[in-house]
CSV table of C-alpha atoms and ligand atoms in Angstrom, one decimal:
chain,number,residue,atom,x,y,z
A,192,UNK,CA,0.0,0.0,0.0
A,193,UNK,CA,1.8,3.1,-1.5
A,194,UNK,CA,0.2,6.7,0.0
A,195,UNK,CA,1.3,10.0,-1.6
A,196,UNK,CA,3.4,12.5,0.5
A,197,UNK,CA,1.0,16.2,0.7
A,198,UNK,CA,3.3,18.8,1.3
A,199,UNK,CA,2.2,20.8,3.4
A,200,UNK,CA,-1.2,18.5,3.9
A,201,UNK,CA,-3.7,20.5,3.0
A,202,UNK,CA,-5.4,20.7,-0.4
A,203,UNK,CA,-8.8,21.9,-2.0
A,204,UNK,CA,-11.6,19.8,-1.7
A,205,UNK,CA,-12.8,18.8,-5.3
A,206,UNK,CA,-15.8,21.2,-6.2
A,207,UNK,CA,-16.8,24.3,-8.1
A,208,UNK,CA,-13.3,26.0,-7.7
A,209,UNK,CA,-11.4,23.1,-9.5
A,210,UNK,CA,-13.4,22.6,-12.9
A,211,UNK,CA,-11.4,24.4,-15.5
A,212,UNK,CA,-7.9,24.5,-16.6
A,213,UNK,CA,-7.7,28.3,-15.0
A,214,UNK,CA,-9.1,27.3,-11.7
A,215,UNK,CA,-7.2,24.3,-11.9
A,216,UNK,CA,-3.7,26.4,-12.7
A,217,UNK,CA,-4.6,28.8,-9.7
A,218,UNK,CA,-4.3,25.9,-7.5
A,219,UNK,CA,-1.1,24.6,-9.2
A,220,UNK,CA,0.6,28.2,-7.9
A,221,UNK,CA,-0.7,28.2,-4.7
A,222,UNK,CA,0.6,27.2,-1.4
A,223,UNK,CA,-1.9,23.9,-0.9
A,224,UNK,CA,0.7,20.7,-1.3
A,225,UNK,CA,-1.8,18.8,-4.0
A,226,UNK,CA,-4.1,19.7,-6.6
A,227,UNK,CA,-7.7,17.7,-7.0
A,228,UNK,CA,-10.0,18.1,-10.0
A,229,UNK,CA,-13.6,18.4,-9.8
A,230,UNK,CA,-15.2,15.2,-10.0
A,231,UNK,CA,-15.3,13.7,-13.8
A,232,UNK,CA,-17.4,12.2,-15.8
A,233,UNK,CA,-17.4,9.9,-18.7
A,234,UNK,CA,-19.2,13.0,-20.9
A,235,UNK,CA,-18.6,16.5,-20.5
A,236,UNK,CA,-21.4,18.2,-18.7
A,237,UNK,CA,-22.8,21.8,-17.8
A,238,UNK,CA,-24.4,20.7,-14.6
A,239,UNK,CA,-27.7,22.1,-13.5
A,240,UNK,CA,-29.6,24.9,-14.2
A,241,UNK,CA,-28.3,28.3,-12.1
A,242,UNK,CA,-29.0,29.9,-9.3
A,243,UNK,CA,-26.7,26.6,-8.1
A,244,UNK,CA,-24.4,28.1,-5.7
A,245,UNK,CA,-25.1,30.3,-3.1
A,246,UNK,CA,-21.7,30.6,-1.7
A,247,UNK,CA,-22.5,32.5,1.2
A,248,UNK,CA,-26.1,31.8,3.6
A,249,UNK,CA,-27.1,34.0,5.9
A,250,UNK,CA,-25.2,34.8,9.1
A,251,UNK,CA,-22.0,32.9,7.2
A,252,UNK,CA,-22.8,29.4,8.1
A,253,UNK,CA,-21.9,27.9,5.1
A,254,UNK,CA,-22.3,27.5,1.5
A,255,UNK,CA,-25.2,25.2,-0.7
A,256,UNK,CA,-24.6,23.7,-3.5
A,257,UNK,CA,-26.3,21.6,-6.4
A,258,UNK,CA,-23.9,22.0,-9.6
A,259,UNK,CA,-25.0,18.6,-11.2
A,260,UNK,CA,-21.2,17.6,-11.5
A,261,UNK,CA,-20.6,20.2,-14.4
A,262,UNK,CA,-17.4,19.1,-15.8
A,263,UNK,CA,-15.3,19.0,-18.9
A,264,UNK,CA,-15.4,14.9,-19.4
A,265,UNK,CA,-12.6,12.9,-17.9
A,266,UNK,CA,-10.9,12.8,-21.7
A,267,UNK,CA,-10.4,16.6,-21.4
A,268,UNK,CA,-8.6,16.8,-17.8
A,269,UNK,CA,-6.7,13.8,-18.8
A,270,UNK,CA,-4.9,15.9,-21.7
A,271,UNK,CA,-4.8,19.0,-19.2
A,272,UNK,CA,-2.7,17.1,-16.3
A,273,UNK,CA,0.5,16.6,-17.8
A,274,UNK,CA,0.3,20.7,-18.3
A,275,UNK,CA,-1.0,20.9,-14.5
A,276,UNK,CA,2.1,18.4,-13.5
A,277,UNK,CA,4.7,20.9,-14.3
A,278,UNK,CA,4.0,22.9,-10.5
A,279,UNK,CA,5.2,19.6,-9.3
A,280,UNK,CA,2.9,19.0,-6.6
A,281,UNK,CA,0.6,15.9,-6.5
A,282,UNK,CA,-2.5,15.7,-9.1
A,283,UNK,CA,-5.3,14.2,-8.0
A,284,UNK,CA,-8.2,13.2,-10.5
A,285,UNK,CA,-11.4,12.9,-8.9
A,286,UNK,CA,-13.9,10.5,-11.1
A,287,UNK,CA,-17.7,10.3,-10.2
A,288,UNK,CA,-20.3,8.8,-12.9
A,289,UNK,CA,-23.3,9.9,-14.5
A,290,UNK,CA,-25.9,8.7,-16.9
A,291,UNK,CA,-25.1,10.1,-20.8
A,292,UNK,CA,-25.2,8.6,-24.0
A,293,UNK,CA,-22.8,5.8,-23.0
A,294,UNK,CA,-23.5,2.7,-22.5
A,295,UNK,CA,-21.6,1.6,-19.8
A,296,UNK,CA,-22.2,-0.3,-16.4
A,297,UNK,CA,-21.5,2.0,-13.1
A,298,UNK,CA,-18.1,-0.2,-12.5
A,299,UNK,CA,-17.2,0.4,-16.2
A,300,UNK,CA,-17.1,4.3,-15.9
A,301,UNK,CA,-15.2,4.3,-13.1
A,302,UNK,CA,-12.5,2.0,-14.5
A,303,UNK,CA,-12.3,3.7,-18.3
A,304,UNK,CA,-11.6,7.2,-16.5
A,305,UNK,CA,-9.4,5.3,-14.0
A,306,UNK,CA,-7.2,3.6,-16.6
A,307,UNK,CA,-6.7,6.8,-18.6
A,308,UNK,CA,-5.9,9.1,-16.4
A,309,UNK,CA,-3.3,6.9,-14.2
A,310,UNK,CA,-2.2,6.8,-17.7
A,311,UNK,CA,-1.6,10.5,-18.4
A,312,UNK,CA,0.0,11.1,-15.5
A,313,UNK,CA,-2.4,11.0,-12.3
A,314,UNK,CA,-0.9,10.6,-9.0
A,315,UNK,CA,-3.5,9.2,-7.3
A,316,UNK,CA,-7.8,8.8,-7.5
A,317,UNK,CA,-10.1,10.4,-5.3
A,318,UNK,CA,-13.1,8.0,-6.5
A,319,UNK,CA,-16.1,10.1,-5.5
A,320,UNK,CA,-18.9,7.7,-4.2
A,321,UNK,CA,-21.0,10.6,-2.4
A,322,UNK,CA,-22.4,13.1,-4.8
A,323,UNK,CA,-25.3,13.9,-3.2
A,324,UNK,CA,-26.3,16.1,-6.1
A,325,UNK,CA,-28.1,13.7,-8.7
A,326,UNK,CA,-30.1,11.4,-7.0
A,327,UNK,CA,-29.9,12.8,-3.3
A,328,UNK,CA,-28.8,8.8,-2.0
A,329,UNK,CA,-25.0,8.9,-2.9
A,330,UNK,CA,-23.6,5.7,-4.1
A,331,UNK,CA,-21.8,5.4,-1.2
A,332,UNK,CA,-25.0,4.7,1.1
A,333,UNK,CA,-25.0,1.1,-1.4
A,334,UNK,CA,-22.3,-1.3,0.0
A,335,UNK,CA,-22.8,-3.8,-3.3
A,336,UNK,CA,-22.4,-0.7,-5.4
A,337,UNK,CA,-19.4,0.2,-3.8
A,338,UNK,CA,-17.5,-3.0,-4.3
A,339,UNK,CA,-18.6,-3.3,-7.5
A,340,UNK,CA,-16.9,-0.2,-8.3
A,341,UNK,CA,-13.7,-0.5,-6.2
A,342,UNK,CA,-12.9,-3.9,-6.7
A,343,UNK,CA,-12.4,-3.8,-10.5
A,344,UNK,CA,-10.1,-0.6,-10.1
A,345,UNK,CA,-8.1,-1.6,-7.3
A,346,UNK,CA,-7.3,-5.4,-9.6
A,347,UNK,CA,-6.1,-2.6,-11.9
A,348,UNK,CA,-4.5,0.3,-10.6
A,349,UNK,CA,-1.1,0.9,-9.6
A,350,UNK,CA,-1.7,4.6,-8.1
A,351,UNK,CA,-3.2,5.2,-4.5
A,352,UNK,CA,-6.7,5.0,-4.3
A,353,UNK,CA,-8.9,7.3,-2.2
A,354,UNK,CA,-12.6,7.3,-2.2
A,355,UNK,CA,-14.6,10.6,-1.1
A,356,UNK,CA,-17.2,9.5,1.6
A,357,UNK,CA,-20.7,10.8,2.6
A,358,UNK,CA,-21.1,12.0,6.1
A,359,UNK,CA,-22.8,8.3,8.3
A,360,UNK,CA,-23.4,9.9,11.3
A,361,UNK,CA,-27.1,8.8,11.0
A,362,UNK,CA,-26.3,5.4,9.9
A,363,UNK,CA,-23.9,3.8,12.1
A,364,UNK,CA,-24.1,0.0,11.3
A,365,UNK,CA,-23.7,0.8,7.5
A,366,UNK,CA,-20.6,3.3,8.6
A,367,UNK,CA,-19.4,-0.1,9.6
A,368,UNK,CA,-20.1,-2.2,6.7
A,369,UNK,CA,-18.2,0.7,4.5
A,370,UNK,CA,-15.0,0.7,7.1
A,371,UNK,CA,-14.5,-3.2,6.8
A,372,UNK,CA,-15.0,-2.6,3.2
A,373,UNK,CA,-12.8,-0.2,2.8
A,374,UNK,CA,-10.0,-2.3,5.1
A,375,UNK,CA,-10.7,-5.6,2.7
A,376,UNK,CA,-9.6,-3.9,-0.8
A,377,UNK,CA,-7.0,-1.8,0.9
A,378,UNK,CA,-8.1,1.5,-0.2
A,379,UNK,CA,-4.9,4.2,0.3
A,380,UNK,CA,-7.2,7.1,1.7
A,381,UNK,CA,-10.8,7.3,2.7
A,382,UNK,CA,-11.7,10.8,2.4
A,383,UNK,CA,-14.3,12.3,4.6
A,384,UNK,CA,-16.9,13.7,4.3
A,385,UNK,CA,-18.6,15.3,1.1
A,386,UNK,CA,-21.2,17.9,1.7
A,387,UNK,CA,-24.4,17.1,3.9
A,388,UNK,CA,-26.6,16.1,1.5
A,389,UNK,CA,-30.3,17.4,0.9
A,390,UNK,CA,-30.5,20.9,2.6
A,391,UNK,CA,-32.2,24.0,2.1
A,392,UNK,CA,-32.2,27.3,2.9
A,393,UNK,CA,-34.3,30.3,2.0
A,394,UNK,CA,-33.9,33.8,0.9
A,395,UNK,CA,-36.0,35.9,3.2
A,396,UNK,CA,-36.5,39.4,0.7
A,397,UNK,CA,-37.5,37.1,-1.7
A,398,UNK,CA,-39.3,34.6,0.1
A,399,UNK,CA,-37.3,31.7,-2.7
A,400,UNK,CA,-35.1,28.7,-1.7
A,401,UNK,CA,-31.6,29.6,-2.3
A,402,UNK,CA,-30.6,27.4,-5.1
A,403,UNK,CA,-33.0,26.2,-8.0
A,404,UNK,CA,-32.3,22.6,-9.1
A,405,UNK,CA,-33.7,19.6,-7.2
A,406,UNK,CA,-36.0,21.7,-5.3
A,407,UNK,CA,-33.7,23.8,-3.8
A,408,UNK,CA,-32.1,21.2,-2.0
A,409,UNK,CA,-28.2,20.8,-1.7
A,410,UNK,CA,-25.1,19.8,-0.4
A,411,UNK,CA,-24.1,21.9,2.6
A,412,UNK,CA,-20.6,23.0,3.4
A,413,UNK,CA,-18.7,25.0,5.7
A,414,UNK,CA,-18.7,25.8,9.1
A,415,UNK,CA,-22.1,24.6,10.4
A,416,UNK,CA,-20.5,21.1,9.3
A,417,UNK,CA,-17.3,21.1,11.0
A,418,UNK,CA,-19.1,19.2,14.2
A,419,UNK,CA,-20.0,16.4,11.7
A,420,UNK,CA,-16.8,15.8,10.0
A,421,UNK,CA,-14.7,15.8,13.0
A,422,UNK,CA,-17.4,12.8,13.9
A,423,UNK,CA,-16.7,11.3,10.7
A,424,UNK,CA,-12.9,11.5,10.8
A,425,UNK,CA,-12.6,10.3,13.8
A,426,UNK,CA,-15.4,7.1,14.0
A,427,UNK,CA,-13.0,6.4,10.7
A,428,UNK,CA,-9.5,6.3,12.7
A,429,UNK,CA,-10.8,4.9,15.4
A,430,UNK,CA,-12.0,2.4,13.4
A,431,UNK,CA,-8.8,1.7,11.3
A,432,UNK,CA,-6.8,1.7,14.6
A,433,UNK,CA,-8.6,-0.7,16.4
A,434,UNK,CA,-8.3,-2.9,13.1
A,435,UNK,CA,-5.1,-2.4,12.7
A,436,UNK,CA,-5.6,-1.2,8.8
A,437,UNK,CA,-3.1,1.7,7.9
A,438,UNK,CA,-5.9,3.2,5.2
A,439,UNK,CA,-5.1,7.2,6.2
A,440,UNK,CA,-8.0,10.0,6.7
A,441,UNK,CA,-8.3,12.5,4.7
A,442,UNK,CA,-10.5,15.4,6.7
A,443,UNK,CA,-13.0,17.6,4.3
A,444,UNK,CA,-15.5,19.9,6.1
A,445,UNK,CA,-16.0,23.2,7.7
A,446,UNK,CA,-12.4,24.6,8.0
A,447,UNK,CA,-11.8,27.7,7.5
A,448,UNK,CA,-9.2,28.7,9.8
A,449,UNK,CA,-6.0,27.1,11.2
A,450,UNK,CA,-7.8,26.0,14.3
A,451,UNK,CA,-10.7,23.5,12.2
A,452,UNK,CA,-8.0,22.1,10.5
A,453,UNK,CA,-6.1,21.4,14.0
A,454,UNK,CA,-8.9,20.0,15.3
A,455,UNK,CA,-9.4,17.5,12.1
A,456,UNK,CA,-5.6,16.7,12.9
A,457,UNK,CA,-6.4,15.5,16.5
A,458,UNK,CA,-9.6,13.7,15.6
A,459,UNK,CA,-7.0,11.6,13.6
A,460,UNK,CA,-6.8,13.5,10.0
A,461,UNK,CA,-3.3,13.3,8.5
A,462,UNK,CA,-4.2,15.3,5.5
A,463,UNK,CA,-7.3,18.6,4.9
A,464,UNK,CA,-9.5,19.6,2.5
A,465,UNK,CA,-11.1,23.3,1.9
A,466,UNK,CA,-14.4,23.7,0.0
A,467,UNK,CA,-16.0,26.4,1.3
A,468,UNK,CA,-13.2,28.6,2.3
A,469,UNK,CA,-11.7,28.6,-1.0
A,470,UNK,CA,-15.1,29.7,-2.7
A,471,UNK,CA,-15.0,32.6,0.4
A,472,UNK,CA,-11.2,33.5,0.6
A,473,UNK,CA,-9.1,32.4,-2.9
A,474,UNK,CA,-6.0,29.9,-3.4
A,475,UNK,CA,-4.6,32.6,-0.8
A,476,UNK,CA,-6.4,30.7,1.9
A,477,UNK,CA,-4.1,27.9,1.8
A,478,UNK,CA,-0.4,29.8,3.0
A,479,UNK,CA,-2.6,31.3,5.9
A,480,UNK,CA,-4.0,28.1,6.7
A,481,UNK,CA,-0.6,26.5,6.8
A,482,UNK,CA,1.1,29.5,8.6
A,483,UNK,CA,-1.5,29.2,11.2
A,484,UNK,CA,-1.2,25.8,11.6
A,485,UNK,CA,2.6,25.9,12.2
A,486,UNK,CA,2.5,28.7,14.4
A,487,UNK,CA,-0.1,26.3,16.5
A,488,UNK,CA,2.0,23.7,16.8
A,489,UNK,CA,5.1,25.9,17.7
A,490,UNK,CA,2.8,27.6,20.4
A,491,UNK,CA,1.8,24.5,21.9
A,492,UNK,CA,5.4,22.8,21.8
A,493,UNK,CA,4.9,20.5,18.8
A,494,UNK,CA,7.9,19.4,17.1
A,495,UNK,CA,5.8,18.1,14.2
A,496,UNK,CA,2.1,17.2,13.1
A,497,UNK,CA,2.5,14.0,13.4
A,498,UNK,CA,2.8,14.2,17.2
A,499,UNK,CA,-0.9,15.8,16.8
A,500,UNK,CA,-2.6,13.4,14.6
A,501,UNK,CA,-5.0,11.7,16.2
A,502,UNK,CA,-4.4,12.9,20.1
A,503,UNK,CA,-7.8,14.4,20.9
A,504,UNK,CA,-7.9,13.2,24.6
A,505,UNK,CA,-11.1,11.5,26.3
A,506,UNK,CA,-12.6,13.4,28.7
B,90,LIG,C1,-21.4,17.7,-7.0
B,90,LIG,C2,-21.5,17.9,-5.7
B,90,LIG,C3,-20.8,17.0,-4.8
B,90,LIG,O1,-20.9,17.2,-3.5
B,90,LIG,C4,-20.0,16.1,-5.4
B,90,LIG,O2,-19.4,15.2,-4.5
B,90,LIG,C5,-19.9,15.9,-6.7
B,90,LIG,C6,-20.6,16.8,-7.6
B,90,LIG,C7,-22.1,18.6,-8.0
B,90,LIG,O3,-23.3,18.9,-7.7
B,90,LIG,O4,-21.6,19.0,-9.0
């Protein structure tokens, strides 16, 4: 089991900030130690109808979102990342499916993006099992389907594997289920967790929801979900400890300032993703998230991050 070094470890979360060459070359020059594409498709797609974003709700507690997986096609971003490779920091391709005009089976997608972009230069696969966007149940919530996708691509794969995870704080025995899954194939990184899926939030001038497709209902991100992610980060080490699997954590969800992403360190993170923050802040929000981060650790007599990763203390 390889796992890719993230210097420093943090990153942007795949989402609207990381769909086009530009966006994606933004990220290349800044400070954040890998780069990870909006989740791909097997055909290009413009996503849903707009309003789709509302970046900021009311009283800053997060952002909504139901893009549709707007994308340029997984053929596209695999001709764009040996361009992207030149800042020489770790690409990461993030693949999701989506019905088109293909005809292939929900394994097959997977693997045809998988075995083209490893090909092209990928350093590793964030396979995305948790849009809640399309069908509001992410695939993730299916164990079969999950298996079915990650068995055929981890028989062929050479590059780490991570897969992006839906937030299971409702549904502990099938948080299980996925963990020993997860443990049996040897996946490199489970990343976690996507947005929360299905909420909704209105404009009060207007007296609309927020977004338009799917009802108004989205994938929430940003600080009102930094409670649940730390949850899901650490059921997930805890987990992999006590099992004695060395898949790492990847933590996604709510930080916006050094402090969240110290607190996903200690619930056992060894790497952080930034939605949210990047849609409010920039690329600059990664060398001020790092800054404050090692100015933490120097404050509180750390020699290193490691020493941090996964020391929340029990009461
Ligand atoms: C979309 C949203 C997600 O949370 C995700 O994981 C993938 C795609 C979207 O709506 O584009």
């Amino acid at each position: 089991m390889i796992t890719l070094r993230i210097e420093p470890p943090l990153m942007n979360a795949s989402g609207p900030a990381s769909v086009t060459y530009e966006e994606l070359q933004k990220l290349a020059k800044s400070a954040a130690g890998a780069i990870v594409t909006k989740s791909m498709t097997h055909c290009p797609r413009v996503g849903n109808p707009e309003p789709r974003l509302k970046v900021q709700l009311d009283n800053e507690l997060g952002s909504l979102n139901s893009m549709g997986l707007n994308n340029l096609g997984y053929r596209e971003y695999a001709k764009l990342i040996p361009k992207l490779k030149v800042a020489s920091k770790p690409l990461i391709a993030s693949i999701s499916s989506a019905p088109c005009e293909h005809n292939l089976t929900l394994e097959e997608q997977y693997l045809e993006a998988a075995e083209v972009l490893e090909r092209s230069g990928a350093d590793m696969l964030e396979i995305n099992l948790s849009t809640p966007n399309l069908t509001g149940i992410p695939i993730a919530m299916e164990p079969e389907n999950i298996k079915r996708i990650l068995k055929p691509l981890k028989k062929t794969i050479k590059i780490p594997i991570g897969v992006k995870l839906p937030p299971y704080n409702n549904t502990l025995p099938l948080f299980e289920e996925v963990a020993r899954i997860l443990m049996e194939l040897e996946i490199e990184v489970a990343v976690t967790m996507n947005s929360e899926p299905n909420a909704l939030d209105i404009d009060l001038k207007t007296k609309t929801k927020v977004i338009k497709p799917r009802d108004g209902y989205g994938g929430l991100g940003g600080p009102c979900i930094l409670p649940i992610a730390l949850s899901e980060v650490h059921r997930f080490y805890k987990f992999f400890k006590e099992h004695g699997s060395t898949i790492k954590i990847w933590g996604c969800g709510g930080i916006m300032k050094a402090e969240d992403a110290i607190k996903h360190f200690l619930a056992g993170a060894s790497a952080v993703q930034i939605g949210t923050a990047l849609l409010w802040h920039g690329p600059k929000i990664f060398e001020r998230l790092w800054e404050g981060v090692k100015a933490w650790l120097k404050e509180n007599g750390y020699k290193s991050l490691e020493e941090i990763i996964g020391a929340v203390k029990e009461l």
